Amino acid sequence: MITVKNLHKKFGTLEVLKGIDYHVKQGEKIVVIGPSGSGKSTFLRCLNLLETPSSGEIWFDGQLITDPKTDINKVRQHMGMVFQNFNLFNNLSIMDNITLAPTKLKLMNEEEAKETALSLLKRVNLSDKADAFPSQLSGGQKQRIAIVRSLAMNPKVLLFDEPTSALDPEMVGEVLDVMKELADSGMTMVVVTHEMGFAREVGSKVVFMDEGIIMEENTPEEFFTNPKNPRLQDFLSKVL
Amino acid sequence: MSEWFADVANKFHIAFIEGDRWKLYLEGLGVTLQISIFAAILGVIIGTIVALMKLSTKKNGKRSVLSTIAQIYIDIIRGTPSVLQVLIMWFLIMVQSKNGILVAIMTFGINSGAYVAEIVRAGILAVDYGQTEAGRSLGLSKVQTMWYIVLPQAIKNVLPPIGNEFIVLLKETAIVGYVGLTDLTRVANQVASRTYEAFMPLIGAAVIYFVIIKILTILLEKLERRLHKGDHR
């Protein structure tokens, strides 16, 4: 579904990604872990071109999206993204946050969008917040709304950029539960996170990144019980 | 004491009542308000467009041609006195126009636009970039993201400085007397020189400006409060 070939990204003279090759298959849940500064967030943000790669290719659904001629707005309609800081639109109610993109992009009319929004809100137990504003919600609620906002576009893949890192510890669970449910429903997901429990439980593959390259990739079981790369062994010994 | 009151009443009579002079003030105020209101509207339109121009970049992130043009406009307008701008507009650029008020509106609109542009630009930059990223990640275009998400939040940010700019603008229109327009300040000056009595007309005009600006301030405060209703931070 997503194929990355020899991806490089430089910020000025700093080379953050030094040649990434990866393939995400339909329905897979890829969990990316690694120390800060390893390039994992940059890698994720390259996938929907929020960061423009310096070189390399990214293919999505058979389309070369790094080609300048590609209409990236069209591509992004099918790739949802959930951010560390939620980034709900502060000027809009929860309902409008969810329906803005589907209606303005003419994928649904107002009524359909509202219906979709309400059923999604029900799924995350936030039906009563439809008319609230983002500033009235807790972090966990905001992140669940952010996930719903992405889902309303009916994406083929969801990208998560450290979705629980900005949350109070007691709110992490409610967000992870939603993500688990999503994973069970068959959604293709790429998740950058520090939640090792989630990686082990939900991931179909776990990827370890450091210094701008993928150091190791394996099934969760092998990854955590039998890490081969010394850098990964060191990392796991500190975080587990 | 009663003599003093009688004297004041007499001066008031001369300055405002005699020969229906109050009508002159009203007409002057009308000119001042006409110029201010339309110039403010023009200024906000120009300012917003110029702010967006200045923020525009090329694909590689470098400054665009539009951005350079915007910067030149801002530099020229802010780098020259507004009295000179009025004179240049009146005697050099819009010489053909017989409509002095229109010339004044154009001049002050263009002048105010430069200041509003910088205010709006700051307001846009103050909106968290995550808002833009979230909009773009959903597939909204740059323009849609700006229009539905960033600008509405920027407006909230810029309301106080924009109000300030309106107030400055209203008072600055007092210089149109230089090119023969009879605004409130000029009326006061004319009455003073005709009646050899400066106190009442000048103080009277000052009070009128003050009251208008106080009303404007109150309205802006109300608007600000209404726009911030959704925030419970």
Short mmCIF file of N, CA and C in Angstrom, two decimals, chain B residues 23-38 101 182-184 187 208 212:
data_model
loop_
_atom_site.label_atom_id
_atom_site.label_comp_id
_atom_site.label_asym_id
_atom_site.label_seq_id
_atom_site.Cartn_x
_atom_site.Cartn_y
_atom_site.Cartn_z
N LYS B 23 -24.35 73.28 12.33
CA LYS B 23 -24.49 72.50 11.09
C LYS B 23 -23.14 72.29 10.42
N LEU B 24 -22.27 73.32 10.52
CA LEU B 24 -20.92 73.19 9.93
C LEU B 24 -20.16 72.04 10.59
N TYR B 25 -20.25 71.99 11.93
CA TYR B 25 -19.55 70.90 12.65
C TYR B 25 -20.09 69.54 12.20
N LEU B 26 -21.41 69.49 12.09
CA LEU B 26 -22.02 68.22 11.68
C LEU B 26 -21.53 67.81 10.30
N GLU B 27 -21.50 68.80 9.38
CA GLU B 27 -21.02 68.49 8.04
C GLU B 27 -19.56 68.04 8.08
N GLY B 28 -18.78 68.75 8.89
CA GLY B 28 -17.36 68.39 9.03
C GLY B 28 -17.20 66.99 9.58
N LEU B 29 -18.02 66.70 10.59
CA LEU B 29 -17.97 65.36 11.18
C LEU B 29 -18.35 64.31 10.14
N GLY B 30 -19.35 64.66 9.32
CA GLY B 30 -19.77 63.75 8.24
C GLY B 30 -18.60 63.43 7.32
N VAL B 31 -17.85 64.47 6.94
CA VAL B 31 -16.69 64.26 6.05
C VAL B 31 -15.66 63.38 6.74
N THR B 32 -15.36 63.69 8.00
CA THR B 32 -14.38 62.91 8.76
C THR B 32 -14.79 61.43 8.83
N LEU B 33 -16.08 61.21 9.16
CA LEU B 33 -16.54 59.83 9.31
C LEU B 33 -16.55 59.09 7.98
N GLN B 34 -17.01 59.78 6.94
CA GLN B 34 -17.04 59.15 5.61
C GLN B 34 -15.65 58.67 5.22
N ILE B 35 -14.68 59.58 5.34
CA ILE B 35 -13.31 59.22 4.96
C ILE B 35 -12.81 58.06 5.84
N SER B 36 -13.04 58.18 7.15
CA SER B 36 -12.50 57.17 8.08
C SER B 36 -13.09 55.79 7.81
N ILE B 37 -14.42 55.74 7.71
CA ILE B 37 -15.07 54.44 7.59
C ILE B 37 -14.66 53.73 6.30
N PHE B 38 -14.75 54.46 5.19
CA PHE B 38 -14.42 53.80 3.92
C PHE B 38 -12.93 53.49 3.81
N ILE B 101 -13.20 63.85 -1.40
CA ILE B 101 -13.42 62.81 -0.39
C ILE B 101 -12.93 61.46 -0.90
N THR B 182 -13.19 70.07 3.95
CA THR B 182 -13.69 70.67 5.18
C THR B 182 -14.13 69.58 6.15
N ASP B 183 -13.19 69.02 6.86
CA ASP B 183 -13.52 68.00 7.85
C ASP B 183 -13.73 68.67 9.20
N LEU B 184 -13.94 67.90 10.22
CA LEU B 184 -14.26 68.45 11.53
C LEU B 184 -13.19 69.42 12.04
N VAL B 187 -13.30 72.71 10.14
CA VAL B 187 -14.46 73.51 10.53
C VAL B 187 -14.15 74.28 11.81
N ILE B 208 -15.77 66.12 20.41
CA ILE B 208 -16.47 65.26 19.44
C ILE B 208 -15.60 64.07 19.04
N ILE B 212 -16.55 60.07 19.79
CA ILE B 212 -16.63 59.08 18.70
C ILE B 212 -15.68 57.91 18.97
#
